[in-house]
Short mmCIF file of C-alpha atoms (C1' of nucleotides) in Angstrom, two decimals:
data_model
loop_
_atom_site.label_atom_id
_atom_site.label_comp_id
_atom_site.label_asym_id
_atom_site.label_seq_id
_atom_site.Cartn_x
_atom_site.Cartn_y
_atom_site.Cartn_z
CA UNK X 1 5.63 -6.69 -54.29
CA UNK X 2 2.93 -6.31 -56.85
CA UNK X 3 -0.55 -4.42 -55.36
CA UNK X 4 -3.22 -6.51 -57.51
CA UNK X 5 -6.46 -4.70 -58.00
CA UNK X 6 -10.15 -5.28 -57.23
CA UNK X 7 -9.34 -8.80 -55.58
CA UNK X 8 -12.68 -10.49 -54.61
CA UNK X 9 -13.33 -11.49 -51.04
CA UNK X 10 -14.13 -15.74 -52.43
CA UNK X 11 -10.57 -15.61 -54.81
CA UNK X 12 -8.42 -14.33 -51.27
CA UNK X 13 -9.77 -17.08 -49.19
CA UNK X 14 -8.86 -20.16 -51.66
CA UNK X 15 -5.95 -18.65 -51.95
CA UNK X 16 -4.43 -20.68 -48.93
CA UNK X 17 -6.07 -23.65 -50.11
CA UNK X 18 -4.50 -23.67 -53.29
CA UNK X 19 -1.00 -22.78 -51.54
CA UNK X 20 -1.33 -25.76 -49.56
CA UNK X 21 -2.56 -28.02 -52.07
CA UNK X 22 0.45 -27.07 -54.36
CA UNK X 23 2.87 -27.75 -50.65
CA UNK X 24 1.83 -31.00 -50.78
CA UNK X 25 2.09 -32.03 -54.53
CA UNK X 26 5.62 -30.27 -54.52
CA UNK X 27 6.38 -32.47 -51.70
CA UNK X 28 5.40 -35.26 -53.46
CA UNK X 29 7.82 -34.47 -56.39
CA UNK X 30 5.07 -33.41 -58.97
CA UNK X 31 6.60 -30.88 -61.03
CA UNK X 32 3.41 -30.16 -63.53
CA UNK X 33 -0.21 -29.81 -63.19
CA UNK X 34 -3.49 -28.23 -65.69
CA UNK X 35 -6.32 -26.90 -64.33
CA UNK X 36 -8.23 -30.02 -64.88
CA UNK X 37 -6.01 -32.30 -62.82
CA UNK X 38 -6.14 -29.53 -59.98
CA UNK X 39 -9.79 -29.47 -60.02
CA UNK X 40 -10.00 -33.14 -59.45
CA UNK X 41 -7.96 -33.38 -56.34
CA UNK X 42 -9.34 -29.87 -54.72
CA UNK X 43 -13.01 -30.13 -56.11
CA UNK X 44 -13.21 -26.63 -57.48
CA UNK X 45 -13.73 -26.35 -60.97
CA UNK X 46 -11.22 -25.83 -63.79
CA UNK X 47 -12.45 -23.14 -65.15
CA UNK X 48 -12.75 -21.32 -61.59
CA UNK X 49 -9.08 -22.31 -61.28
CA UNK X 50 -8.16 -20.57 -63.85
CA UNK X 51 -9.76 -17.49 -63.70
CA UNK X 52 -8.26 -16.91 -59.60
CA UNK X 53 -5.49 -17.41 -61.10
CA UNK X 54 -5.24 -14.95 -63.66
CA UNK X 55 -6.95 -12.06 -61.19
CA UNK X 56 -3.11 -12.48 -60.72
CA UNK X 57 -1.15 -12.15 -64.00
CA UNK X 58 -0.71 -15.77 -66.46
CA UNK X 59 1.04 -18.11 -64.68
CA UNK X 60 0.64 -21.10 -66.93
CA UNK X 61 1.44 -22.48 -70.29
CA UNK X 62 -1.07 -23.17 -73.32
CA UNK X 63 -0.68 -27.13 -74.11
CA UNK X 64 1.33 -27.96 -70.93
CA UNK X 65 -0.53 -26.46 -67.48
CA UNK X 66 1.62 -25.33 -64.71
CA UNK X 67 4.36 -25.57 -62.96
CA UNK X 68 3.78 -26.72 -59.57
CA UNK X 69 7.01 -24.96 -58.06
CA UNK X 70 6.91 -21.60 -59.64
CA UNK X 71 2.91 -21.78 -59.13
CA UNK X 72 3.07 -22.17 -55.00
CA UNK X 73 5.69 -19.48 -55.06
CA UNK X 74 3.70 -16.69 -57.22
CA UNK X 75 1.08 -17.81 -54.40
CA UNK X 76 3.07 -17.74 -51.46
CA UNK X 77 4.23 -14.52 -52.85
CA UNK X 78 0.57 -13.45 -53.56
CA UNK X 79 -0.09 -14.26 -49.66
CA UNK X 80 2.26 -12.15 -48.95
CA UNK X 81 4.24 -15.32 -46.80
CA UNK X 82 7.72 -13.77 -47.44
CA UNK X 83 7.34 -11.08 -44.77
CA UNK X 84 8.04 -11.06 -41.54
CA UNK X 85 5.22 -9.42 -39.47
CA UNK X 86 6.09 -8.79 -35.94
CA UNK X 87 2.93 -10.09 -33.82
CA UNK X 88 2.77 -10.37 -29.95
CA UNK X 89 -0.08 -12.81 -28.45
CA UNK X 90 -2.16 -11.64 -25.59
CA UNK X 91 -3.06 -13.89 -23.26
CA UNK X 92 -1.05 -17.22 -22.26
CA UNK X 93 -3.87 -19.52 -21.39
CA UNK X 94 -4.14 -22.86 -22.81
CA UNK X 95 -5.73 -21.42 -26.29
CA UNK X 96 -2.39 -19.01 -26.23
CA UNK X 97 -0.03 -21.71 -25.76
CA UNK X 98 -1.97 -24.18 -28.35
CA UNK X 99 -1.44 -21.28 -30.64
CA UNK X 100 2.26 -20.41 -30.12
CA UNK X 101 3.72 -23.75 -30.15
CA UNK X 102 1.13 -24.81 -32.79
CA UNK X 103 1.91 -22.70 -35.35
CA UNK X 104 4.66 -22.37 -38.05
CA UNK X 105 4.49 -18.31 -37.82
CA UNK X 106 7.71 -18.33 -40.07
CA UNK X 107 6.26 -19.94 -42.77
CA UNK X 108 3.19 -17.60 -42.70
CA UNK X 109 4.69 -14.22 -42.97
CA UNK X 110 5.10 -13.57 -39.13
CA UNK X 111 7.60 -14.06 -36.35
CA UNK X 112 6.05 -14.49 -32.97
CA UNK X 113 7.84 -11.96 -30.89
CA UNK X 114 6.05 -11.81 -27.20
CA UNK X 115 3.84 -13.26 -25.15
CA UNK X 116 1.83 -11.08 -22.63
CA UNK X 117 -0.48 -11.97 -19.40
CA UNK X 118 -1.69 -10.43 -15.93
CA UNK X 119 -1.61 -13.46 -14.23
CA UNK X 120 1.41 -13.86 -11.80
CA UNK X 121 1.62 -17.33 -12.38
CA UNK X 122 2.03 -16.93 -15.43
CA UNK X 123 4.14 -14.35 -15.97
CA UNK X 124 8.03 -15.28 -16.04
CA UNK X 125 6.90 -18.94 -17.72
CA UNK X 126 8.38 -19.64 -21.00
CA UNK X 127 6.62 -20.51 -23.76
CA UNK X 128 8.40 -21.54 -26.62
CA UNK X 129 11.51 -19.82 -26.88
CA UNK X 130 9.99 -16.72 -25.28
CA UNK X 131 9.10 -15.57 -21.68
CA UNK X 132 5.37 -14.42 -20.83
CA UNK X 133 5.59 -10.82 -19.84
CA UNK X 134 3.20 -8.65 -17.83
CA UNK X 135 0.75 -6.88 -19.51
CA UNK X 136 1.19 -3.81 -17.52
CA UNK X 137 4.29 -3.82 -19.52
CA UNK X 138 3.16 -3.29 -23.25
CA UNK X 139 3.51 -0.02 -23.74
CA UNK X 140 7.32 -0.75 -22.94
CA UNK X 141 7.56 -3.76 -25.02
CA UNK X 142 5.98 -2.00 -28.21
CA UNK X 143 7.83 1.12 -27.78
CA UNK X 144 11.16 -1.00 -28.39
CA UNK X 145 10.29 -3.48 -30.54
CA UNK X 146 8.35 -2.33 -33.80
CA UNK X 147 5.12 -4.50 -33.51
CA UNK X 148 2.92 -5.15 -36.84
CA UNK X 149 0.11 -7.40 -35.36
CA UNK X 150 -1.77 -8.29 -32.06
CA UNK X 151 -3.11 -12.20 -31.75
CA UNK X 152 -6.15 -11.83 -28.90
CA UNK X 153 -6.68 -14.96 -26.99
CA UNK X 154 -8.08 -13.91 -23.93
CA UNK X 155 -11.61 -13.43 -22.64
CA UNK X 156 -13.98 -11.23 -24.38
CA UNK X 157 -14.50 -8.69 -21.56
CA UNK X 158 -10.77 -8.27 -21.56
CA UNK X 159 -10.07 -7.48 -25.32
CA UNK X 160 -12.02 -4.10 -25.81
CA UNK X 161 -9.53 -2.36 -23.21
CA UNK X 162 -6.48 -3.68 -24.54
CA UNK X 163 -6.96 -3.17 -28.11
CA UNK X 164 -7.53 0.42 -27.15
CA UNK X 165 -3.78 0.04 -25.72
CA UNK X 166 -2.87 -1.07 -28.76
CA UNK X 167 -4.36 0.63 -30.88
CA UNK X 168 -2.99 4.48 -29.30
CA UNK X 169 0.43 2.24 -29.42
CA UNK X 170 -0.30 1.49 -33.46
CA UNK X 171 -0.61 -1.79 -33.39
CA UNK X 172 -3.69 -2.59 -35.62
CA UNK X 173 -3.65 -5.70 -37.16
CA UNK X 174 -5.43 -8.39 -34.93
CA UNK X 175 -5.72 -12.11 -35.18
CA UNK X 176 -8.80 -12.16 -32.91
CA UNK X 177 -9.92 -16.02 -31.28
CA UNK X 178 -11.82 -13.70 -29.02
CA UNK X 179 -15.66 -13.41 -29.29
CA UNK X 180 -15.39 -9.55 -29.00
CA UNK X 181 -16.35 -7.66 -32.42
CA UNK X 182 -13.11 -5.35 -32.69
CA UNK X 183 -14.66 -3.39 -35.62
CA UNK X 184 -17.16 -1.97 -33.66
CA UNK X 185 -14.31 0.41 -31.88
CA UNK X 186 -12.29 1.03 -34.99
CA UNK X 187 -12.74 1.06 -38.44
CA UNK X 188 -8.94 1.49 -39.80
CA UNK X 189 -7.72 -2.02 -38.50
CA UNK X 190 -7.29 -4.99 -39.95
CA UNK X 191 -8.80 -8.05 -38.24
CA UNK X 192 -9.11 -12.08 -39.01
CA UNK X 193 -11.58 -13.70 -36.67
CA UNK X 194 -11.08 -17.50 -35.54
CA UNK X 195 -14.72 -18.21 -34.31
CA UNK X 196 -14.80 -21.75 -33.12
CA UNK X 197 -17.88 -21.45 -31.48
CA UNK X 198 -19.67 -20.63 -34.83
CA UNK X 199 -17.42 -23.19 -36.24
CA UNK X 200 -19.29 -25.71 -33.68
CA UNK X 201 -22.72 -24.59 -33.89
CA UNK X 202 -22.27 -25.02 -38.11
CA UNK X 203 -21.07 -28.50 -37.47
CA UNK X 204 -24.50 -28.81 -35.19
CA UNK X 205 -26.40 -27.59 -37.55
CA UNK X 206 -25.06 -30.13 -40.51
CA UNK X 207 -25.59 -33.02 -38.16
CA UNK X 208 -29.20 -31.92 -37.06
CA UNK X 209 -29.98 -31.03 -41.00
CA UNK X 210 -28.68 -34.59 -42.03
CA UNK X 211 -30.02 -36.52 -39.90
CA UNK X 212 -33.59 -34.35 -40.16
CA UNK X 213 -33.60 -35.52 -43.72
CA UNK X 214 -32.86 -39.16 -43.11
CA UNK X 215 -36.30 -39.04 -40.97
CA UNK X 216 -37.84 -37.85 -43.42
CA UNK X 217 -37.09 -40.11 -46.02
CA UNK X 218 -37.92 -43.30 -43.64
CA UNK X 219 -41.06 -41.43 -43.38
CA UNK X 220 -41.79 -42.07 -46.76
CA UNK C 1 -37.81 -30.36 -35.27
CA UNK C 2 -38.09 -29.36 -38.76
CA UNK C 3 -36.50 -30.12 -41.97
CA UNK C 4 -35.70 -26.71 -44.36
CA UNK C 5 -35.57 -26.71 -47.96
CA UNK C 6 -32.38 -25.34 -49.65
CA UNK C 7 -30.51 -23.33 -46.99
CA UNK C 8 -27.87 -21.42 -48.91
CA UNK C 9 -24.07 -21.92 -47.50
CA UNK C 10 -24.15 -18.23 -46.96
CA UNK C 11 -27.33 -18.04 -44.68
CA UNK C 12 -25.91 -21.24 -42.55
CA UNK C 13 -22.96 -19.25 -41.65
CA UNK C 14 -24.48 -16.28 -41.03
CA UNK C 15 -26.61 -17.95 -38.43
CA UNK C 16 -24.01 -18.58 -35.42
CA UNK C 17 -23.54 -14.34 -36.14
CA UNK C 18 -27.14 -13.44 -35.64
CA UNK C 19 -27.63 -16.16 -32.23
CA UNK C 20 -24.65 -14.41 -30.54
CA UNK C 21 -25.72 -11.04 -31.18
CA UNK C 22 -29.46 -11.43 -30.17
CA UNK C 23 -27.69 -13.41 -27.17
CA UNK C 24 -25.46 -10.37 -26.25
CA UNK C 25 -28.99 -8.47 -26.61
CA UNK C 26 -30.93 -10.53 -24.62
CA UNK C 27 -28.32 -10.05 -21.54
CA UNK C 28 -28.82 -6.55 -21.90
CA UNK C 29 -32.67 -7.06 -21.29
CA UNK C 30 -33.30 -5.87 -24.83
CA UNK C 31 -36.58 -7.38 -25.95
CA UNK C 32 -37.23 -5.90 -29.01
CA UNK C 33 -35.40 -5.16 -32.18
CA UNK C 34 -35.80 -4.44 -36.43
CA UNK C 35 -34.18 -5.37 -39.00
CA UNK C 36 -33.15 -2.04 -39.63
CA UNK C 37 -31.53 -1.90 -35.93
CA UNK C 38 -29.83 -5.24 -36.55
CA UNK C 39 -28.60 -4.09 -39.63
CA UNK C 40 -27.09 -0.75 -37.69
CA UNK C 41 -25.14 -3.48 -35.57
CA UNK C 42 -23.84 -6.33 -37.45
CA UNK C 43 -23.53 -4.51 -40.31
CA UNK C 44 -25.32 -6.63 -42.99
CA UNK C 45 -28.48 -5.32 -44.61
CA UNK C 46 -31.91 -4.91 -43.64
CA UNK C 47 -32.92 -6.37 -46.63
CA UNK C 48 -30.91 -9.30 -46.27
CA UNK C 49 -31.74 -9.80 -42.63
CA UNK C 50 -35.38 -9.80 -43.34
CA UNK C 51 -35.02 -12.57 -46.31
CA UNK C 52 -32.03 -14.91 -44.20
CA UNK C 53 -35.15 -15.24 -41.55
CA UNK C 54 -37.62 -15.79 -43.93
CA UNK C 55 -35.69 -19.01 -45.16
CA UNK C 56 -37.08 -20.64 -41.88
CA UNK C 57 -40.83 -18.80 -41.25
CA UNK C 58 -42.15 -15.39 -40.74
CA UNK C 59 -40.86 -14.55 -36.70
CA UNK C 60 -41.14 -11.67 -37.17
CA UNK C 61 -44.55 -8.87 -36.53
CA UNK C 62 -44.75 -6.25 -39.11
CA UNK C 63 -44.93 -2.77 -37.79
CA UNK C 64 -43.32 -3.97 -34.79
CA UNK C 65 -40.37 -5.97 -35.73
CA UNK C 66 -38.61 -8.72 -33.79
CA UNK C 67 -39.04 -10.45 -30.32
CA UNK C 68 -35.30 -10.55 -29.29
CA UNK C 69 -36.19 -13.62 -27.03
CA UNK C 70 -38.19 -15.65 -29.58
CA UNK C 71 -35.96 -15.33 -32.60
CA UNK C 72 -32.90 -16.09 -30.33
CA UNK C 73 -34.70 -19.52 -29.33
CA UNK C 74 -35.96 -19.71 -33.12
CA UNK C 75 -32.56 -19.49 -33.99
CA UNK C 76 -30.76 -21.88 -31.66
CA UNK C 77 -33.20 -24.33 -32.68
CA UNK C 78 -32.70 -24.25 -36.17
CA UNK C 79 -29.03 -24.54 -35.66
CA UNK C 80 -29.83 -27.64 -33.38
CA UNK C 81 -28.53 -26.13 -30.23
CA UNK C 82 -31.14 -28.68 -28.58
CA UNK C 83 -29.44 -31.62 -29.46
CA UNK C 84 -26.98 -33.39 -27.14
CA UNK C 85 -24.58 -35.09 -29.73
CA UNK C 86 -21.73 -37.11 -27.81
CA UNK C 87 -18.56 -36.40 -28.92
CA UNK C 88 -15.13 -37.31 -28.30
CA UNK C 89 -11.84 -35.58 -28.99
CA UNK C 90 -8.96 -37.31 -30.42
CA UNK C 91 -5.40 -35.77 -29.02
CA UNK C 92 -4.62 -34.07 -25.60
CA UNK C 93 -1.93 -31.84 -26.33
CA UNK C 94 -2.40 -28.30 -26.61
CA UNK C 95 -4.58 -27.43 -28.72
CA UNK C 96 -7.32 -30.53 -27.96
CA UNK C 97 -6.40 -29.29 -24.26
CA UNK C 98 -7.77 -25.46 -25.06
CA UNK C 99 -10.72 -27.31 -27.09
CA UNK C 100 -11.79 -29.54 -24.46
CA UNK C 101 -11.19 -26.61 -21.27
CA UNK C 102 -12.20 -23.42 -23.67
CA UNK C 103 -15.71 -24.88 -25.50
CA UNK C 104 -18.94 -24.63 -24.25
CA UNK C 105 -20.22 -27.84 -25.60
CA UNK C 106 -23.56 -28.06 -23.78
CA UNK C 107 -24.29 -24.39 -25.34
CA UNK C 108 -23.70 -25.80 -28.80
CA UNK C 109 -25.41 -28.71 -28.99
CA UNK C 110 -22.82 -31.07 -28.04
CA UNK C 111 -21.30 -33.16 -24.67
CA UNK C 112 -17.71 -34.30 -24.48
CA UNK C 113 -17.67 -37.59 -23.65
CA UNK C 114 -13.94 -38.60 -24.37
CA UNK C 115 -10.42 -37.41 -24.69
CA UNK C 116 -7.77 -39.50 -26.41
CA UNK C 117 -4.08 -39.48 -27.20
CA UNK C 118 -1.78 -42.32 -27.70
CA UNK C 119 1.31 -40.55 -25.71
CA UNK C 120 1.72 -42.54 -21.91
CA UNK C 121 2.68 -39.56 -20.38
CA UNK C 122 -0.87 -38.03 -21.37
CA UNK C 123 -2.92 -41.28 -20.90
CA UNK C 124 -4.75 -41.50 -17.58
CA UNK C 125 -4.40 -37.59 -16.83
CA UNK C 126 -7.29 -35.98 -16.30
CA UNK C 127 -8.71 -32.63 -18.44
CA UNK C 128 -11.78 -30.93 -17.19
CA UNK C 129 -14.05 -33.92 -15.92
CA UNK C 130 -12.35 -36.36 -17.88
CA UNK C 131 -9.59 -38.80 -17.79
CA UNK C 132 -7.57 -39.08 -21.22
CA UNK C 133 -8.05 -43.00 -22.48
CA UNK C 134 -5.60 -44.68 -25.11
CA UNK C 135 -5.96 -44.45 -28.50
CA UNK C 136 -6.51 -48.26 -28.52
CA UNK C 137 -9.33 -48.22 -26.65
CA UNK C 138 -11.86 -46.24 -29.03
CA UNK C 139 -13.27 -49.43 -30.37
CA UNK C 140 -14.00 -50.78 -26.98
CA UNK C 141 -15.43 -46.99 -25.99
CA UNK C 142 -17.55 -46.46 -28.83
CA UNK C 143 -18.88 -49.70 -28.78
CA UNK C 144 -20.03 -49.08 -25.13
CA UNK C 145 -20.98 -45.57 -25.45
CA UNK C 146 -23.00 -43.70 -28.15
CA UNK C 147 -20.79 -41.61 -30.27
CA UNK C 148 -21.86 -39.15 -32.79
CA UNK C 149 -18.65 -36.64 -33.59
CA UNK C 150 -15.04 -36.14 -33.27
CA UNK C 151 -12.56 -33.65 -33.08
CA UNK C 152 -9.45 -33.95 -34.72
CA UNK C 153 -6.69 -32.52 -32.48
CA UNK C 154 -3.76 -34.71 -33.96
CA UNK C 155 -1.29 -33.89 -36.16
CA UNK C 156 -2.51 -34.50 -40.04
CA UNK C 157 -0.11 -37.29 -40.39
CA UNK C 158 -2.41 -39.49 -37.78
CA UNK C 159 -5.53 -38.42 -38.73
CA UNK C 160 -6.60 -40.59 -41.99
CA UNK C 161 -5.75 -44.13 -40.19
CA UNK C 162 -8.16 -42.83 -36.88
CA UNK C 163 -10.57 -41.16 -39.31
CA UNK C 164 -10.83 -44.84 -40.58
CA UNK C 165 -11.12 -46.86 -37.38
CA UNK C 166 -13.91 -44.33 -36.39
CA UNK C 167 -15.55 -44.17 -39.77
CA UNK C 168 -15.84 -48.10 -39.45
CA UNK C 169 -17.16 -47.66 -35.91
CA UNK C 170 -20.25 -45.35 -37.30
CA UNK C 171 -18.50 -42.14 -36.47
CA UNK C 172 -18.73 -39.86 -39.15
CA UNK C 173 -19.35 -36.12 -38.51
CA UNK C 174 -16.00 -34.44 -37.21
CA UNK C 175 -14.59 -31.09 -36.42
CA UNK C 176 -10.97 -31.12 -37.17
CA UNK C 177 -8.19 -28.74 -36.40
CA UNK C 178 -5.52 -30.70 -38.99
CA UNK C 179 -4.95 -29.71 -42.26
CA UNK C 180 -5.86 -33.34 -43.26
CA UNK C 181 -8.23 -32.96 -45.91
CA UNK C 182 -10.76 -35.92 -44.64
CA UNK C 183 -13.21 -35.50 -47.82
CA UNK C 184 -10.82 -37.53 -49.74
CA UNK C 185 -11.35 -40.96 -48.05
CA UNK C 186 -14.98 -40.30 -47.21
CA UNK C 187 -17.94 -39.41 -48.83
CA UNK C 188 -20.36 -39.94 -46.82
CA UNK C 189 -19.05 -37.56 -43.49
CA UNK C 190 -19.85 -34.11 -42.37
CA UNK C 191 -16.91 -32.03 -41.97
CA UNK C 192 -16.42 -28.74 -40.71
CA UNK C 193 -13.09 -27.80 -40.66
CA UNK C 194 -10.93 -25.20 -38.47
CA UNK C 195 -8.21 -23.62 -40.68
CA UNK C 196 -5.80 -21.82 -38.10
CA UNK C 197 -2.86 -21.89 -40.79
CA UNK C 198 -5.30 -20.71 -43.55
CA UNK C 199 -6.64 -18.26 -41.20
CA UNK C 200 -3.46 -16.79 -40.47
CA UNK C 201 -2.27 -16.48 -44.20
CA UNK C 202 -5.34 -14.50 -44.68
CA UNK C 203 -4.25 -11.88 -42.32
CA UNK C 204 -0.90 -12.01 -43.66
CA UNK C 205 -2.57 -11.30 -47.62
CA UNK C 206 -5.08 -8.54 -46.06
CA UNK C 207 -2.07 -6.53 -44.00
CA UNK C 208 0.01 -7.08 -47.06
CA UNK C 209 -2.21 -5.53 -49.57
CA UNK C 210 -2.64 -2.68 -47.37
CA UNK C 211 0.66 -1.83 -46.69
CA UNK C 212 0.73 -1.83 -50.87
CA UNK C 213 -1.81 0.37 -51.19
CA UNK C 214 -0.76 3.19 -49.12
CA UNK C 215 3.02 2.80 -50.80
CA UNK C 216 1.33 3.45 -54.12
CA UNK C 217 -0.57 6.07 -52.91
CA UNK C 218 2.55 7.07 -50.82
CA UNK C 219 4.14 7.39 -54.65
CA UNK C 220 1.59 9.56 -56.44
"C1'" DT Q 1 -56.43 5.52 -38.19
"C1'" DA Q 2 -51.49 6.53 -39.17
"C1'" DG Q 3 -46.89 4.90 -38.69
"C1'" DA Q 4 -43.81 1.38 -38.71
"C1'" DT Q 5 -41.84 -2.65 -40.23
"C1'" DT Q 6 -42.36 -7.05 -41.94
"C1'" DG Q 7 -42.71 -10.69 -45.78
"C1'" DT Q 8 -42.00 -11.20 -50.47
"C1'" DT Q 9 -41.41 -10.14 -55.22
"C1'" DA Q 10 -38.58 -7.89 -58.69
"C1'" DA Q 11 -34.13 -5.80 -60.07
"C1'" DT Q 12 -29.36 -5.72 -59.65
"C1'" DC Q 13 -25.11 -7.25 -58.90
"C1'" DG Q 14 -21.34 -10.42 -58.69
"C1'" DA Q 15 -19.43 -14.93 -58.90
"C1'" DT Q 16 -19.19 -19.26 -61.20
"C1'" DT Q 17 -19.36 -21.99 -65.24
"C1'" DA Q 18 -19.06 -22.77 -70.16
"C1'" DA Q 19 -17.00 -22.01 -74.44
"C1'" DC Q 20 -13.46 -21.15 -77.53
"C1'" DA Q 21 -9.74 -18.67 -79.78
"C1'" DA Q 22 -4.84 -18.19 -78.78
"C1'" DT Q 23 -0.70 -20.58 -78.39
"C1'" DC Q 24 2.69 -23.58 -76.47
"C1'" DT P 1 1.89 -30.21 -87.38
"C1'" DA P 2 -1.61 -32.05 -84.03
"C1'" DG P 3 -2.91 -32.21 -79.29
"C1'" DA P 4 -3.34 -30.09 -75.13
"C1'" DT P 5 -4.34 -26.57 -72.15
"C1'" DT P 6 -4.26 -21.95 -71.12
"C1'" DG P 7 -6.21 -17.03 -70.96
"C1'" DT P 8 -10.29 -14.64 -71.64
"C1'" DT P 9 -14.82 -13.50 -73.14
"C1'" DA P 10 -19.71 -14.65 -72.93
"C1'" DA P 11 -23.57 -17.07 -70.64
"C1'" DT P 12 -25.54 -18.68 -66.56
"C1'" DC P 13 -26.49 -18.96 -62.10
"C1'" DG P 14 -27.18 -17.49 -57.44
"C1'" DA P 15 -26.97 -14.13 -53.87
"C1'" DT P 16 -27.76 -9.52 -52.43
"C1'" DT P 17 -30.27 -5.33 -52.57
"C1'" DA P 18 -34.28 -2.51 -53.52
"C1'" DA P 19 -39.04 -1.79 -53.54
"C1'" DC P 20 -43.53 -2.14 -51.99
"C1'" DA P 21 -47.87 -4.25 -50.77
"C1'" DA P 22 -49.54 -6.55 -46.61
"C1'" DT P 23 -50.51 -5.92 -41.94
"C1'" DC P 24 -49.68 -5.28 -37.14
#
DNA sequence: TAGATTGTTAATCGATTAACAATC
DNA sequence: TAGATTGTTAATCGATTAACAATC
């Protein structure tokens, strides 16, 4: 468990790209890639390629390029995949579930450990392999069970009060879908927004802007 | 509806940021704001405030600053927020379920005007105003009704042969949720893509680093 | 008018790209 | 050895920040 220095925000977030890229050639039974050959299939350039990857120590070979299986290892290690966070979701609504049977939280350094909701019919449901318990009940819950990470998918008006719950509990590393800015309350957590209404409006704006410019040019 | 010149990546993203905070200002009845204060909140700079709004015309008054009301409009039209682009989503299990129930299309420029799956125990069930259709009806659908975007809510092994059927049908901007990297078939498509796997080994590299930090720090 | 704050230009900073020596 | 491709430094490009004149 290396602590790499100085790490620029644009290098950590192609960081899963490349990890995913290298899944699928490794699946595929390529054992070798360059830079060049890399760049080609992921559309970043060669050179960039190469200097992300050496923020992180040489992982490649003068005259022969990489190996595909040690390379998505030193990444997955990068990522930090090989631990085993403890996160709890909040909030068992449809977004919830989507997210807890959606995702492969073993393969991306987590182990999904509760589920919490206030709604009665909720609570007692299972989802996956686990059983939605009451909110009133967290401060239990994360008392016995060491917790490492809160995933918020319940309304906005509901997340400011119960990240202050976790938060005196310790818990403060959030996967937020919520719409509520957590870092305006606290400024020692850690906090990965999914914000699929800006996601949306981008794709609005792309379609508008392309189609803006098509006008135009019959204009002319 | 205007056509701008050379909108930076950056500045489009920031945009869906600066709508929902002058929206959250608006509903308090806030009708006037500076760069400055905006800066205070969303914690970019003054300076870069003043020159992302400058990209699309001068809103603002000097020695006065910013009508809340007028650069939220300003801003939801640049973004398209106007438009009404049909769209129809393609998979009804959980996570197209949240999509469909969870998004505010009409707010974002967009009405959903289909859900689709290919599994008979989903087909004919109804989510939010709409009854899910078969897969093998989307020719006969988008022939009959105007379609302008899909969303990708099937698992990445389906999506390239549907990405095809729709790309033949004239369907080619999409949101997708699979980790099916559509840019390889098509060049000719707007994409924006929702990472949740990505997103999550992000969190994983940012609470990882951390925790190495404060163990070296822990060793000095 | 004086004070405030924009619009806009200039300076700085950082990230990407190009180039090439090192080396497998 | 010759060819290929990395690791790394230098050059370029673009985005952010600072500064200030314009002006409400």
């Amino acid at each position: 468990m290396h602590k790499y220095e100085n790490i620029s925000d644009p290098v950590i977030k192609r960081l899963p790209r490349y990890y995913r890229f290298l899944g699928e050639l490794l699946e595929k039974g390529v054992t070798r890639i360059s830079s060049k050959q890399l760049s080609d299939k992921m559309g970043f350039t060669a050179s960039q390629i190469r200097q992300d990857l050496n923020c992180f120590g040489g992982f490649g070979q003068q005259g022969y390029g990489y190996s595909v299986e040690s390379l998505y290892n030193e990444i997955g290690n990068i990522l930090g995949l090989d631990h085993n966070y403890k996160a709890i979701l909040i909030g068992a609504g449809n977004l919830g579930k989507a997210v807890a049977i959606h995702m492969s939280f073993e393969k991306r350094g987590f182990s999904l450990i509760g589920i919490f909701d206030n709604d009665p019919a909720k609570i007692g449901t299972t989802i996956r392999d686990l059983t939605v318990t009451d909110l009133d009940d967290l401060e239990k819950f994360c008392t016995e069970n060491k917790t490492d990470a809160a995933i918020f998918c319940v309304p906005k008006t509901a997340v400011a009060a119960i990240a202050a719950r976790l938060h005196a509990l310790g818990v403060k590393n959030y996967w937020n879908f919520s719409h509520y800015d957590l870092t305006i309350d606290f400024d020692d957590i850690i906090v990965e927004n999914v914000h699929l209404n800006d996601s949306l409006m981008i794709l609005c704006y792309r379609i508008s802007d392309a189609n803006d410019a098509q006008h135009l040019s019959e204009d002319q």
